[in-house]
XYZ file of N, CA and C in Angstrom:
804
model
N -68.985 18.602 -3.182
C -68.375 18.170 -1.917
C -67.301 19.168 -1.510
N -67.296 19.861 -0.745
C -66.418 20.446 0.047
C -65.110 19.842 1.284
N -63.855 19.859 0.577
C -62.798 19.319 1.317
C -61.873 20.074 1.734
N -61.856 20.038 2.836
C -60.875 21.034 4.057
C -59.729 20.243 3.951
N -58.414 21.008 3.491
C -57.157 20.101 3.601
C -55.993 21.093 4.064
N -55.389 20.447 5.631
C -54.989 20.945 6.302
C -53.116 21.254 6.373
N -52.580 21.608 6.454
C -51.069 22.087 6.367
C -50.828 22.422 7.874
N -49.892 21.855 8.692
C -49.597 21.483 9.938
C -48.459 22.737 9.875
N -48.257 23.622 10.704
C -47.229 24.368 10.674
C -46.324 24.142 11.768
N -45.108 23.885 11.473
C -44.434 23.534 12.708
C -42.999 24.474 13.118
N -43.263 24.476 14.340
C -41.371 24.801 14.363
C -40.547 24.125 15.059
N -40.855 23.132 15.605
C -39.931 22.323 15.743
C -39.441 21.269 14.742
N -39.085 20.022 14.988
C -38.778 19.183 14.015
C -40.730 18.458 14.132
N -41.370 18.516 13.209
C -42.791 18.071 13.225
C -42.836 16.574 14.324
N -41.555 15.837 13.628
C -42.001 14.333 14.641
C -41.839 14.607 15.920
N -41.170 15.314 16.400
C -41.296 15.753 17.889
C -42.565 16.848 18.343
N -43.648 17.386 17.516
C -44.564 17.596 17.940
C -45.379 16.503 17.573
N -45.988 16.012 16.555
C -46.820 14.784 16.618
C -46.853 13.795 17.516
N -45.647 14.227 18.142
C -45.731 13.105 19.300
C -46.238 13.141 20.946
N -46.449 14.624 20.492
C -47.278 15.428 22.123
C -48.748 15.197 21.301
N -49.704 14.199 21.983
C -50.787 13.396 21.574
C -51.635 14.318 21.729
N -51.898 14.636 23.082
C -52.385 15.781 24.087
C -52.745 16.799 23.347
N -51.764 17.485 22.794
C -51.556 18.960 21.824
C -52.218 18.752 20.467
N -52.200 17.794 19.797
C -52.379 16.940 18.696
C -54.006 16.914 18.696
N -54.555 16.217 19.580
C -55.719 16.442 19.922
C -56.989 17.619 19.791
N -56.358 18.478 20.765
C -56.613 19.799 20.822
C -56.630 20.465 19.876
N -55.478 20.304 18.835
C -55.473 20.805 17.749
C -56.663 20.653 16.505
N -56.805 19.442 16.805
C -57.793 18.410 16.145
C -59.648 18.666 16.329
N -59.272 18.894 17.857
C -60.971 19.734 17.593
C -61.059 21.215 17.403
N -59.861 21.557 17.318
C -59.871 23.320 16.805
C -60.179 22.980 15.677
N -59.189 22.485 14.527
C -60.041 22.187 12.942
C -61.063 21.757 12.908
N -61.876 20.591 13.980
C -62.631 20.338 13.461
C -63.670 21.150 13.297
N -63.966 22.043 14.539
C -64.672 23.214 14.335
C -64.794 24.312 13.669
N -63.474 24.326 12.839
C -63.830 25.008 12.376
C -64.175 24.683 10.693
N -64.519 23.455 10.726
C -64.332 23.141 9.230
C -65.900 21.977 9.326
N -66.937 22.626 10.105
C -68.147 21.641 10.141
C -68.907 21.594 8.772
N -68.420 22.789 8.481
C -69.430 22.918 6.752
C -68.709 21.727 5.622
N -67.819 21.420 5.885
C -66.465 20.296 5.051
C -67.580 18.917 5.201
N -67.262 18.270 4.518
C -67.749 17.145 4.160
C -66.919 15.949 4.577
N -65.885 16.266 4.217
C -64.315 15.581 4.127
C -62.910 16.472 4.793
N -62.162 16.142 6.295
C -61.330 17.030 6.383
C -60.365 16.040 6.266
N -59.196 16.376 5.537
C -57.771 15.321 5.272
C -56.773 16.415 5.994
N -56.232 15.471 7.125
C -54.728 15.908 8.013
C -53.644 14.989 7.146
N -51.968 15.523 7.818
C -51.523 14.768 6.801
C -51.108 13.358 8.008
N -50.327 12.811 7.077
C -49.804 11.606 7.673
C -48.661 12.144 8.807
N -48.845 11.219 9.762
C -47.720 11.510 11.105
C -48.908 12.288 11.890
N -50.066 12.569 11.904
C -49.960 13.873 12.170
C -50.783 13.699 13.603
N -50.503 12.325 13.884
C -50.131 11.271 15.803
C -49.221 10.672 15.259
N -48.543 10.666 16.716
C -47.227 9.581 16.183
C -47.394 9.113 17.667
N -46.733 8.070 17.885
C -46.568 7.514 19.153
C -45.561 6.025 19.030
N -45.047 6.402 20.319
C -43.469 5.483 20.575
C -43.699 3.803 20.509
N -45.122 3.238 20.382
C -45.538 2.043 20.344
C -46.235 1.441 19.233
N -46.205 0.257 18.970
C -47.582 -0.408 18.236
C -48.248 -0.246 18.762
N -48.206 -0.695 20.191
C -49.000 -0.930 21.374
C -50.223 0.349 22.037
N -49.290 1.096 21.061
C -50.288 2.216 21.821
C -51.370 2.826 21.023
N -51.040 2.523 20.173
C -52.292 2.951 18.677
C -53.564 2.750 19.067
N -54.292 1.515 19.305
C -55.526 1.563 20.255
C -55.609 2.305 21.176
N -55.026 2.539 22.272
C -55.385 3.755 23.236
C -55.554 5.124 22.460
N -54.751 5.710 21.294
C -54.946 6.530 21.168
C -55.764 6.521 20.127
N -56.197 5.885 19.139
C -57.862 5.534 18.694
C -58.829 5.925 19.352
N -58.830 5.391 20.853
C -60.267 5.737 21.593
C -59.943 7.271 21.520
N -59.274 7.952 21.874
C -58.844 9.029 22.305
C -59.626 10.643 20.661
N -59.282 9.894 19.952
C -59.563 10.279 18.809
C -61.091 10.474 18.300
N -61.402 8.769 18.564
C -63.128 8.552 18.675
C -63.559 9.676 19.124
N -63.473 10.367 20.441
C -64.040 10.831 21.418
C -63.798 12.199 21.148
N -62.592 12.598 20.414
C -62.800 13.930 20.306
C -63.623 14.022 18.483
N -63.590 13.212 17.871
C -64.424 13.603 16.571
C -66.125 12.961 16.908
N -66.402 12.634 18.212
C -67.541 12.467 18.476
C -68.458 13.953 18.468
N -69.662 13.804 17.666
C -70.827 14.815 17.986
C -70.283 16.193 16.576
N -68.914 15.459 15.692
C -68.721 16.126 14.530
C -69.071 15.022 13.178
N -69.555 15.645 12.279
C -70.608 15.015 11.012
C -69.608 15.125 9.493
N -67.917 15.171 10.042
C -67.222 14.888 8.646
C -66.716 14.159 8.499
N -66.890 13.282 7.700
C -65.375 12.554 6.967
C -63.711 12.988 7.649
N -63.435 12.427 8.427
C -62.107 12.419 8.467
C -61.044 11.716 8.630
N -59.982 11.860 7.196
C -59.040 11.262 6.981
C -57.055 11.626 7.404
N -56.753 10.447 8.230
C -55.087 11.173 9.186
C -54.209 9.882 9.231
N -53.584 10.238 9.520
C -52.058 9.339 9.419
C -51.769 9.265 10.812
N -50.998 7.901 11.229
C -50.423 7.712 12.783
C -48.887 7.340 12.367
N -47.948 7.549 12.968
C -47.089 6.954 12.811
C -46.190 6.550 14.412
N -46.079 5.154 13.839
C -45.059 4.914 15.178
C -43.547 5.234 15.258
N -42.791 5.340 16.326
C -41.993 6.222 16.360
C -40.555 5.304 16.078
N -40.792 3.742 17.030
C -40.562 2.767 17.230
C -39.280 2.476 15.868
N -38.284 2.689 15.679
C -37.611 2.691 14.186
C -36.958 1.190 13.629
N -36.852 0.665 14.947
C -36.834 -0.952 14.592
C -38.038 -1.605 13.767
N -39.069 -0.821 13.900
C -39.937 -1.746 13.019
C -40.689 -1.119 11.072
N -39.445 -0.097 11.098
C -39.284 0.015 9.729
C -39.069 -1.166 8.315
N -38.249 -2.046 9.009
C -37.905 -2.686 7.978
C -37.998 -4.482 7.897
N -38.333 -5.021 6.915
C -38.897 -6.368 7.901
C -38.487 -7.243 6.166
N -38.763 -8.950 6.554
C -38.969 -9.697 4.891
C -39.224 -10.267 5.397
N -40.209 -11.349 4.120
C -41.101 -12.177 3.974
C -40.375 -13.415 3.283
N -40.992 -14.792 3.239
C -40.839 -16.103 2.096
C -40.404 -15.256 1.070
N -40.623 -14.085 0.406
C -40.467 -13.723 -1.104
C -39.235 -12.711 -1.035
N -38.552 -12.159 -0.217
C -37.443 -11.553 -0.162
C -38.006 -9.913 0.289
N -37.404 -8.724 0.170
C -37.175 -7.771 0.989
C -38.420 -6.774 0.665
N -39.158 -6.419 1.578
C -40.643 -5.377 1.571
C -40.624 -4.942 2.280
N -40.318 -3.257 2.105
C -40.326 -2.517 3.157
C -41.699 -2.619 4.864
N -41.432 -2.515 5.738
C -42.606 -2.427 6.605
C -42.217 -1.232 7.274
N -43.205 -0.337 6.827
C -43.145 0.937 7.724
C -44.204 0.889 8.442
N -44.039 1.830 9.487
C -44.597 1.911 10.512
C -45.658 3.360 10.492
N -46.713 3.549 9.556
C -46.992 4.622 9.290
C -48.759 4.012 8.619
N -49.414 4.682 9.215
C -50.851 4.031 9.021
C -51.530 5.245 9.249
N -52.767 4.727 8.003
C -53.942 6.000 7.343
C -55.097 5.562 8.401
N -56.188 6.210 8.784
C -57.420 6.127 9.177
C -58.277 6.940 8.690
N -59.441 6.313 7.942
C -60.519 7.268 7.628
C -62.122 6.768 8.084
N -62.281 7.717 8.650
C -63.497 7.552 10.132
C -64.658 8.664 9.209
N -65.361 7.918 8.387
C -66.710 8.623 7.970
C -67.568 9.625 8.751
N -68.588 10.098 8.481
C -69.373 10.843 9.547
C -70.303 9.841 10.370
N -70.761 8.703 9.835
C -71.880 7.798 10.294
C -70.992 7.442 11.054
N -69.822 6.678 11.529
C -68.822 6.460 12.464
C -68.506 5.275 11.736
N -68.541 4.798 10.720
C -68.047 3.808 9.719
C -66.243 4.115 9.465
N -65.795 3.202 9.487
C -64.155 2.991 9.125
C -64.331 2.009 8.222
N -64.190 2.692 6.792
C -63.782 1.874 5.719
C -62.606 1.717 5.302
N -61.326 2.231 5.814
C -60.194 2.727 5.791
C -59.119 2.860 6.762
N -59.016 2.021 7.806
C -58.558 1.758 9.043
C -57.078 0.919 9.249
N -56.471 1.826 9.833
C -55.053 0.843 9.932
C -54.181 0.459 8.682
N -54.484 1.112 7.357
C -54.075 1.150 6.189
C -52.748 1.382 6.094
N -51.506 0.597 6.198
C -49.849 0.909 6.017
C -49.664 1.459 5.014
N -48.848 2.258 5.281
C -47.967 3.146 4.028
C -47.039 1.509 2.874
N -47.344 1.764 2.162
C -46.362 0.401 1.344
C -45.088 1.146 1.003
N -44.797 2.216 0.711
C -43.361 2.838 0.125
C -43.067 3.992 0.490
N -41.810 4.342 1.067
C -41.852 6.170 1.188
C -40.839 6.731 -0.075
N -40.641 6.049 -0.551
C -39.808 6.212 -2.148
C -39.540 5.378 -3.033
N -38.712 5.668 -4.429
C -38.756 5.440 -4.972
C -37.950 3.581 -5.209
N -36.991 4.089 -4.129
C -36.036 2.890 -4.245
C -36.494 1.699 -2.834
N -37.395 1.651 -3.092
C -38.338 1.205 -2.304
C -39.199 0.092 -3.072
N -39.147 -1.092 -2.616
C -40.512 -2.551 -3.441
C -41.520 -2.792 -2.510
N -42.050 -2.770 -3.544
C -43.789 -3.350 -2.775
C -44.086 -4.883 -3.286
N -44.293 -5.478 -3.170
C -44.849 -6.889 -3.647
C -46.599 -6.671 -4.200
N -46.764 -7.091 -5.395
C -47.866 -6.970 -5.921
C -49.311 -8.030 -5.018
N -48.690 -8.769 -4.412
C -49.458 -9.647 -3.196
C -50.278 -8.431 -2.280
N -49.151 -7.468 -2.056
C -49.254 -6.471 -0.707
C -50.037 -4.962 -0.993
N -50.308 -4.947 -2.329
C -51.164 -3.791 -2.656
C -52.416 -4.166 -2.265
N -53.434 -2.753 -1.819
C -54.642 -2.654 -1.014
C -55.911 -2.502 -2.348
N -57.066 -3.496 -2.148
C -58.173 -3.253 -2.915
C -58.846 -2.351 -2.048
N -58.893 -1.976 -0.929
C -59.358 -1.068 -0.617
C -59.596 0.997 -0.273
N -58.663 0.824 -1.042
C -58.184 2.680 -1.296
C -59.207 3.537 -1.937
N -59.878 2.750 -2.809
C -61.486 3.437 -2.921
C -62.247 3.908 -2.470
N -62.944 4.623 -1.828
C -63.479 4.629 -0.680
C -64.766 5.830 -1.195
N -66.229 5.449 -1.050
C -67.397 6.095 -1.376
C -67.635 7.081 -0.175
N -67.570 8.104 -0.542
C -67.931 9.567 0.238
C -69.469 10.405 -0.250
N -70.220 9.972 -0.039
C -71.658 10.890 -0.150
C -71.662 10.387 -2.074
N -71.618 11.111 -2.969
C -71.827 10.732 -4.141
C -70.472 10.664 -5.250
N -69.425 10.997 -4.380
C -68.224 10.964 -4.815
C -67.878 9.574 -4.224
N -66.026 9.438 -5.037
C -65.249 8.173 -4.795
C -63.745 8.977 -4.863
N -63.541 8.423 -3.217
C -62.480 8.919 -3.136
C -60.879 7.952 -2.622
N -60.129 8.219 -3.962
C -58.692 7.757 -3.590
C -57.596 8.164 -2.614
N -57.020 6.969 -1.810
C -56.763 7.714 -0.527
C -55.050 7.287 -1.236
N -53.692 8.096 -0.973
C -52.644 7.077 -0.992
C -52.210 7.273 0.138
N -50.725 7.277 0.337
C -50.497 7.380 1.586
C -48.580 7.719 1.125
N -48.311 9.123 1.465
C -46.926 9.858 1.275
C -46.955 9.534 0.145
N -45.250 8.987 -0.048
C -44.664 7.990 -1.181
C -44.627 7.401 -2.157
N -45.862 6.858 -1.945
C -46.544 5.537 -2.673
C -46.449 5.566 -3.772
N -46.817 6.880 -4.529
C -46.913 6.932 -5.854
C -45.553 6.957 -6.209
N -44.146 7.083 -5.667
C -43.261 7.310 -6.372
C -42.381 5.660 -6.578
N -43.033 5.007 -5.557
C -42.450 3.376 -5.316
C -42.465 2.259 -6.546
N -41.452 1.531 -6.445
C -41.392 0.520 -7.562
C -42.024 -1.070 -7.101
N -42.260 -1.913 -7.693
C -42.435 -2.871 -7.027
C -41.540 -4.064 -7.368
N -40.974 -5.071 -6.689
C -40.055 -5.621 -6.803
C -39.905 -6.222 -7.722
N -39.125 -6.261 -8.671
C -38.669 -6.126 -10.213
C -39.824 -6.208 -11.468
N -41.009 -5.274 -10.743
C -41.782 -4.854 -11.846
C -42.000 -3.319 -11.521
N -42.728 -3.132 -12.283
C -43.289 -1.720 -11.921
C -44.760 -1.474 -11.798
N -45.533 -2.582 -11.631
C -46.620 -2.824 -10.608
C -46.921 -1.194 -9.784
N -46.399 -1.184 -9.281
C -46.841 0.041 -8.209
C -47.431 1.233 -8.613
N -46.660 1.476 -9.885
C -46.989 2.403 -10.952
C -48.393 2.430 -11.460
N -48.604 0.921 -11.908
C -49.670 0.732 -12.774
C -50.896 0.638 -11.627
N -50.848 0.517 -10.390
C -51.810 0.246 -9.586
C -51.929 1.510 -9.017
N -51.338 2.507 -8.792
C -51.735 3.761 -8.506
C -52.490 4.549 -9.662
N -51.906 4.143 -11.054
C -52.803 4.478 -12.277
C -53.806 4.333 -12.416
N -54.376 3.236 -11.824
C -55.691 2.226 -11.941
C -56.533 3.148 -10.724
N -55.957 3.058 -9.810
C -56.692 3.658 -8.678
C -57.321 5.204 -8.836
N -56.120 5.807 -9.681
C -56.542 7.407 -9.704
C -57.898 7.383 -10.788
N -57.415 6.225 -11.645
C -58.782 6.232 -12.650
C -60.217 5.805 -11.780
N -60.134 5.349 -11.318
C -61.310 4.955 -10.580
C -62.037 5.536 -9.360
N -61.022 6.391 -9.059
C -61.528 7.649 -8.042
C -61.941 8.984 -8.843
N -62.935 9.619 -8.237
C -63.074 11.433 -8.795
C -62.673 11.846 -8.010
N -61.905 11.859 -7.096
C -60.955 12.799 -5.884
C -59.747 12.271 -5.892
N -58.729 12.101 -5.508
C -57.414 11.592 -4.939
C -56.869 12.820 -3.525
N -56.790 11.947 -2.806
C -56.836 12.204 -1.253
C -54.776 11.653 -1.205
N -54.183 12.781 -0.845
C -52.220 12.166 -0.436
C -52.153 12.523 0.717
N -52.122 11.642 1.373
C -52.147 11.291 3.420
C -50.411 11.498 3.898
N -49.605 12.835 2.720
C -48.347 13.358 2.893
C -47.494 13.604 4.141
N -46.817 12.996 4.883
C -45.874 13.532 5.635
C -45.706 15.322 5.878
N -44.217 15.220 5.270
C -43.598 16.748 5.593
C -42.931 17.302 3.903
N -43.429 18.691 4.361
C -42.136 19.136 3.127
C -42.795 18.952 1.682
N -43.513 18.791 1.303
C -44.163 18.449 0.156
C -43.592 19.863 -1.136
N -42.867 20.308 -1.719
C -42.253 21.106 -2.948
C -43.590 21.330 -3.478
N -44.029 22.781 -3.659
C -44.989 22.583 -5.074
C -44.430 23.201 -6.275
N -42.990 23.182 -6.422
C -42.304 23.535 -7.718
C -41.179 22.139 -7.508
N -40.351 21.814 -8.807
C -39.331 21.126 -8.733
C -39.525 19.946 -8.901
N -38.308 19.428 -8.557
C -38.874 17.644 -8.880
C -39.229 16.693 -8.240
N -39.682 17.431 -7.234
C -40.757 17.072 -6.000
C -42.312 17.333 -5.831
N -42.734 17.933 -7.176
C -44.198 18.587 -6.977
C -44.950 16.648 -7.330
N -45.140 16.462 -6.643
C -45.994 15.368 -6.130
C -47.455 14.847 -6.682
N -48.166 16.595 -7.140
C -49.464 16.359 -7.403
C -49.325 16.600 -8.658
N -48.174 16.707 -9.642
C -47.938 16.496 -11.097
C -47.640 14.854 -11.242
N -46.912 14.395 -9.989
C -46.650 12.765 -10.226
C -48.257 11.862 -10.329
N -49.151 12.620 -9.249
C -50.168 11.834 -8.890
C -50.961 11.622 -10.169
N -51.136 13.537 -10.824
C -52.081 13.045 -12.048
C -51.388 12.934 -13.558
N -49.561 12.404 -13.735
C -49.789 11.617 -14.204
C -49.731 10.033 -13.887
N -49.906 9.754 -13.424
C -50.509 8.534 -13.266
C -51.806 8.204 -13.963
N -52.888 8.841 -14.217
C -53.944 9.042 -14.710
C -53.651 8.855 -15.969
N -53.036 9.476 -16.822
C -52.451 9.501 -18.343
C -51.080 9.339 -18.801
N -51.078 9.622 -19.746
C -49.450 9.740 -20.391
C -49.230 11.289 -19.958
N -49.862 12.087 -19.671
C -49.433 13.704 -19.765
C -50.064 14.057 -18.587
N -50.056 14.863 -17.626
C -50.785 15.265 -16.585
C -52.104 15.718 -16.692
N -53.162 15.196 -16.010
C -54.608 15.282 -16.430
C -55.130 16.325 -15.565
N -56.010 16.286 -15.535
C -57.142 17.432 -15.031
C -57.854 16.708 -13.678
N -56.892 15.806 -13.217
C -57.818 14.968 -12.370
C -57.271 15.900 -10.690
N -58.368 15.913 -10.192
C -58.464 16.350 -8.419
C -57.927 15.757 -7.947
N -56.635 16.621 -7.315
C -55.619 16.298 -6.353
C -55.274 16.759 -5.629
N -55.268 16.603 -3.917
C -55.289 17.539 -2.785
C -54.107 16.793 -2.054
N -53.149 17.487 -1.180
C -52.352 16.770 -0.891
C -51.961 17.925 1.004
N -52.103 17.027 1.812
C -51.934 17.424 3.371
C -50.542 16.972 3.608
N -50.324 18.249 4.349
C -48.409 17.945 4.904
C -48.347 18.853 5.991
N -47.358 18.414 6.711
C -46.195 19.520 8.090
C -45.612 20.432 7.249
N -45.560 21.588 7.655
C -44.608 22.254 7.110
C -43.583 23.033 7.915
N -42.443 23.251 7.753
C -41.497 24.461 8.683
C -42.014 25.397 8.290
N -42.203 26.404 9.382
C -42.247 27.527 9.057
C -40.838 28.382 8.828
N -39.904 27.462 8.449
C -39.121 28.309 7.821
C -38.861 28.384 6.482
N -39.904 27.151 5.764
C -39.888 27.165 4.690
C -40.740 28.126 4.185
N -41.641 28.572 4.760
C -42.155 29.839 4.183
C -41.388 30.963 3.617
N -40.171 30.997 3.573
C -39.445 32.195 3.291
C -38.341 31.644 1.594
N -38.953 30.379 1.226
C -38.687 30.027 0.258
C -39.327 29.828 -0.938
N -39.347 30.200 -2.023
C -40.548 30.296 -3.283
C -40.484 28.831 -3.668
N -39.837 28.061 -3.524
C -40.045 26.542 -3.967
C -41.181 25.957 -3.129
N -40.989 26.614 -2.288
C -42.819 25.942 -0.761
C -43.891 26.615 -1.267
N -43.648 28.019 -1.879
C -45.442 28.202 -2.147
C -45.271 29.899 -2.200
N -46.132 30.905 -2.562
C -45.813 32.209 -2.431
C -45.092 32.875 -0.503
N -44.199 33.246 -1.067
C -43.289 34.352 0.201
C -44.283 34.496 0.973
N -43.811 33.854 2.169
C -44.688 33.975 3.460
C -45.658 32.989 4.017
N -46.807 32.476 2.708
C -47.549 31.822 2.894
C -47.614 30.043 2.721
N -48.348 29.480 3.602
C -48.096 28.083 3.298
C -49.109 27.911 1.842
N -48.410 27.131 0.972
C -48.608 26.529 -0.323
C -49.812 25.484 -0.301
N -50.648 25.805 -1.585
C -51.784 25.265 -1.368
C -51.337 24.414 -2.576
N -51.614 22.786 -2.122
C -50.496 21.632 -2.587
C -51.554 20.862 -3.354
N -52.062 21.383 -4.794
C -53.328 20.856 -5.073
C -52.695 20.706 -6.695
N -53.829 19.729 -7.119
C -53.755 19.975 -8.929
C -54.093 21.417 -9.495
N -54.335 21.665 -10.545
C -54.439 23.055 -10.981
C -55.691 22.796 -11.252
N -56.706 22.143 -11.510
C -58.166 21.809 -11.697
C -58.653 22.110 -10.515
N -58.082 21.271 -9.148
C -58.621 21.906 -7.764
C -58.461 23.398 -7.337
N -57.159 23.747 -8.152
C -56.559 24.814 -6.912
C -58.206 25.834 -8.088
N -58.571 25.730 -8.483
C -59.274 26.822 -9.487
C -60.721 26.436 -8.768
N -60.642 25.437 -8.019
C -61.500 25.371 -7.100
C -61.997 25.739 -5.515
N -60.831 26.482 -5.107
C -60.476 26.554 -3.914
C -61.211 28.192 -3.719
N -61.957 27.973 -2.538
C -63.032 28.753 -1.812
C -62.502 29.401 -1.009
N -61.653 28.953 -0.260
C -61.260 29.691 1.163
C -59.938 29.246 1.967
N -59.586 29.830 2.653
C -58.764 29.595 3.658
C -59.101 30.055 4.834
N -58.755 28.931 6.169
C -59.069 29.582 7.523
C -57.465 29.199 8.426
N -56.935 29.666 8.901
C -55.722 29.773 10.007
C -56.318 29.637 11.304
N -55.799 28.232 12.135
C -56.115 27.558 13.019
C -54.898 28.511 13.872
N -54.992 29.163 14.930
C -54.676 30.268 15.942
C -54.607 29.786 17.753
N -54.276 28.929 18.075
C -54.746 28.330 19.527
C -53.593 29.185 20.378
N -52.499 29.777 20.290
C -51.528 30.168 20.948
C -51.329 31.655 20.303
N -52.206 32.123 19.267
C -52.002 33.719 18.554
C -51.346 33.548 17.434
N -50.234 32.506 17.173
C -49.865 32.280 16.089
C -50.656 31.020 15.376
N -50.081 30.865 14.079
C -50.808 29.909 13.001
C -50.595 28.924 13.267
N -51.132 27.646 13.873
C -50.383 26.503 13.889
C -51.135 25.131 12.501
N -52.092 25.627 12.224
C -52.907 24.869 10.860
C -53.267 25.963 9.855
N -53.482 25.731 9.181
C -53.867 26.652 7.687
C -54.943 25.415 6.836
N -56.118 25.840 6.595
C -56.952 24.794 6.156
C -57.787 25.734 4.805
N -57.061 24.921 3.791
C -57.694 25.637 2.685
C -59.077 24.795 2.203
N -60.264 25.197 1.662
C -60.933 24.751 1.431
C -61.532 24.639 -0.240
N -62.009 23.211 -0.936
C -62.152 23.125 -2.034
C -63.146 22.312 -2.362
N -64.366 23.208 -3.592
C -65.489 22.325 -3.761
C -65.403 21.702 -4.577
N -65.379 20.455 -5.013
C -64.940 19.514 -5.826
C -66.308 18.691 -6.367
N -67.754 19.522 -6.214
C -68.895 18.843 -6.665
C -69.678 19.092 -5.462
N -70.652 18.023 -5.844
C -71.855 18.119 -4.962
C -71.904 16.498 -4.342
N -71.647 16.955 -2.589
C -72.230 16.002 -1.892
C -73.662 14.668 -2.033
C-alpha cells in the first residue's frame, strides 16, 4: 500500500490559512493529483477550519466534489474556529470538548470515519473511558489502519490511565497507524510523537508503522530539531521512514506550499 503523507507549509500563523476554505481546496486537488498512484493520502488535522459548527456540512459538500472522479483513500482534520466550544462537562464531571474532527472518505465514497472528535490535545487533559471510539480501525484494501487524532496519545483519562491502554490496544490491532497532527510536530526531543505512538505498542519502541501529517512554519526549517537544515522533516517511525519512496513539492504560487512524502507499507 502506498501512503502519501502531506506536511502543510505555512507562513503565516497556519489557523489563519486553514481558514481561507477556497485556497484549502485548491490546494487539495493539487495533492490530489498529484498523488493518484497513493492508495491512502493523510492531510493533517486543521487542515479546514471554519468559524462555525454550522458550517461543516457546507463545507463537506464542497470537499465531496473536489475528491470526486479521484480513487484514494483520504484522510483530514476540520477544525472549528469557534473557541467557546472548546470546553464543556457532563453528569460525570470535566471532559474536554474540542472542536477538532477527523474525516476519512475511502475511494468507493464510503465514510467509515466521519466527524470523529479529537478526545485530548494533551497530556493534562481527561477523557472518560465511556467517550473512547470503537471505531479508529478502519480496513483499507488488505491493510488495517489506525487513525488517532493530534494529542490523543499523550492524554490521561480521568483518574485512570485508560487512554494509554486504549491507544495501546488500538496500535496493536492496526498494521498502519495514521496521526491526523495539527502543527509543529518535533522529530527530535521530547516531542518526537512517533516514538510515543510506537511505544504504546510495547514496553520499548517497536517496529510498528507510523506516519504522522502536520503544518509546518517555514521558519522552522532553519532549525535541526524540525528535520534536516532547510527541509521539511519526514515525521515517520524508523521502520517506515526505511520505507519511503519519494517525495513530491506541491508548487501552486512557485514556492512549496505541501511536501508529500511517499511510503510503501505493503501490498494493497
Amino acid at each position: 500500500m502506498l501512503i502519501a503523507v502531506t506536511t502543510i507549509l505555512t507562513r503565516d500563523a497556519w489557523w489563519n490559512e486553514a481558514i481561507s476554505v477556497a485556497s484549502r481546496l485548491l490546494l487539495l486537488k493539487l495533492i490530489l493529483g498529484m498523488t493518484r498512484d497513493a492508495q491512502v493520502l493523510l492531510l493533517p488535522g486543521g487542515f479546514l477550519r471554519v468559524e462555525r459548527e454550522s458550517d461543516i456540512d457546507g463545507v463537506l459538500v464542497d470537499v465531496e466534489a473536489v475528491l470526486e472522479g479521484y480513487y484514494q483513500a483520504v484522510l483530514w482534520g476540520m477544525d472549528v474556529a469557534d473557541e467557546s466550544k472548546k470546553t464543556g462537562k457532563d453528569d460525570c464531571g470535566p471532559d474536554p470538548h474540542l472542536p477538532f474532527y477527523a474525516f476519512l472518505r475511502l475511494a468507493d465514497g464510503s465514510k467509515p470515519l466521519w466527524r470523529a472528535r479529537q478526545l485530548a490535545a494533551s497530556s493534562q487533559q481527561a477523557v472518560y473511558f465511556s467517550a473512547l471510539p470503537t471505531d479508529r480501525v478502519v480496513r483499507v484494501g488488505s491493510q488495517t489502519i489506525g487513525i488517532l487524532l493530534c494529542g490523543e496519545m499523550l492524554a490521561g483519562v480521568y483518574g485512570r490511565g485508560r487512554t494509554t491502554r486504549w491507544t495501546r490496544d488500538m496500535v496493536r490491532r492496526a498494521d498502519v497507524v495514521l496521526d491526523v497532527a495539527h502543527a509543529d510536530v518535533a522529530v527530535g526531543g521530547s516531542r518526537n510523537w512517533t516514538w510515543a505512538i510506537e511505544k504504546c505498542a510495547d514496553a520499548q519502541p517497536s517496529s510498528r508503522p507510523v506516519m504522522v501529517a502536520q503544518h509546518l512554519a517555514m521558519s522552522r526549517l532553519d532549525t535541526v530539531k524540525w528535520g534536516a537544515m532547510g527541509q521539511a522533516p519526514r515525521v515517520a517511525s524508523q521502520t517506515v521512514l526505511r520505507r519511503h519512496v519519494g517525495r513530491r513539492e506541491v508548487r501552486p504560487g512557485g514556492q512549496p506550499e505541501a511536501i508529500v512524502d511517499l511510503y510503501d507499507v505493503g501490498c494493497a
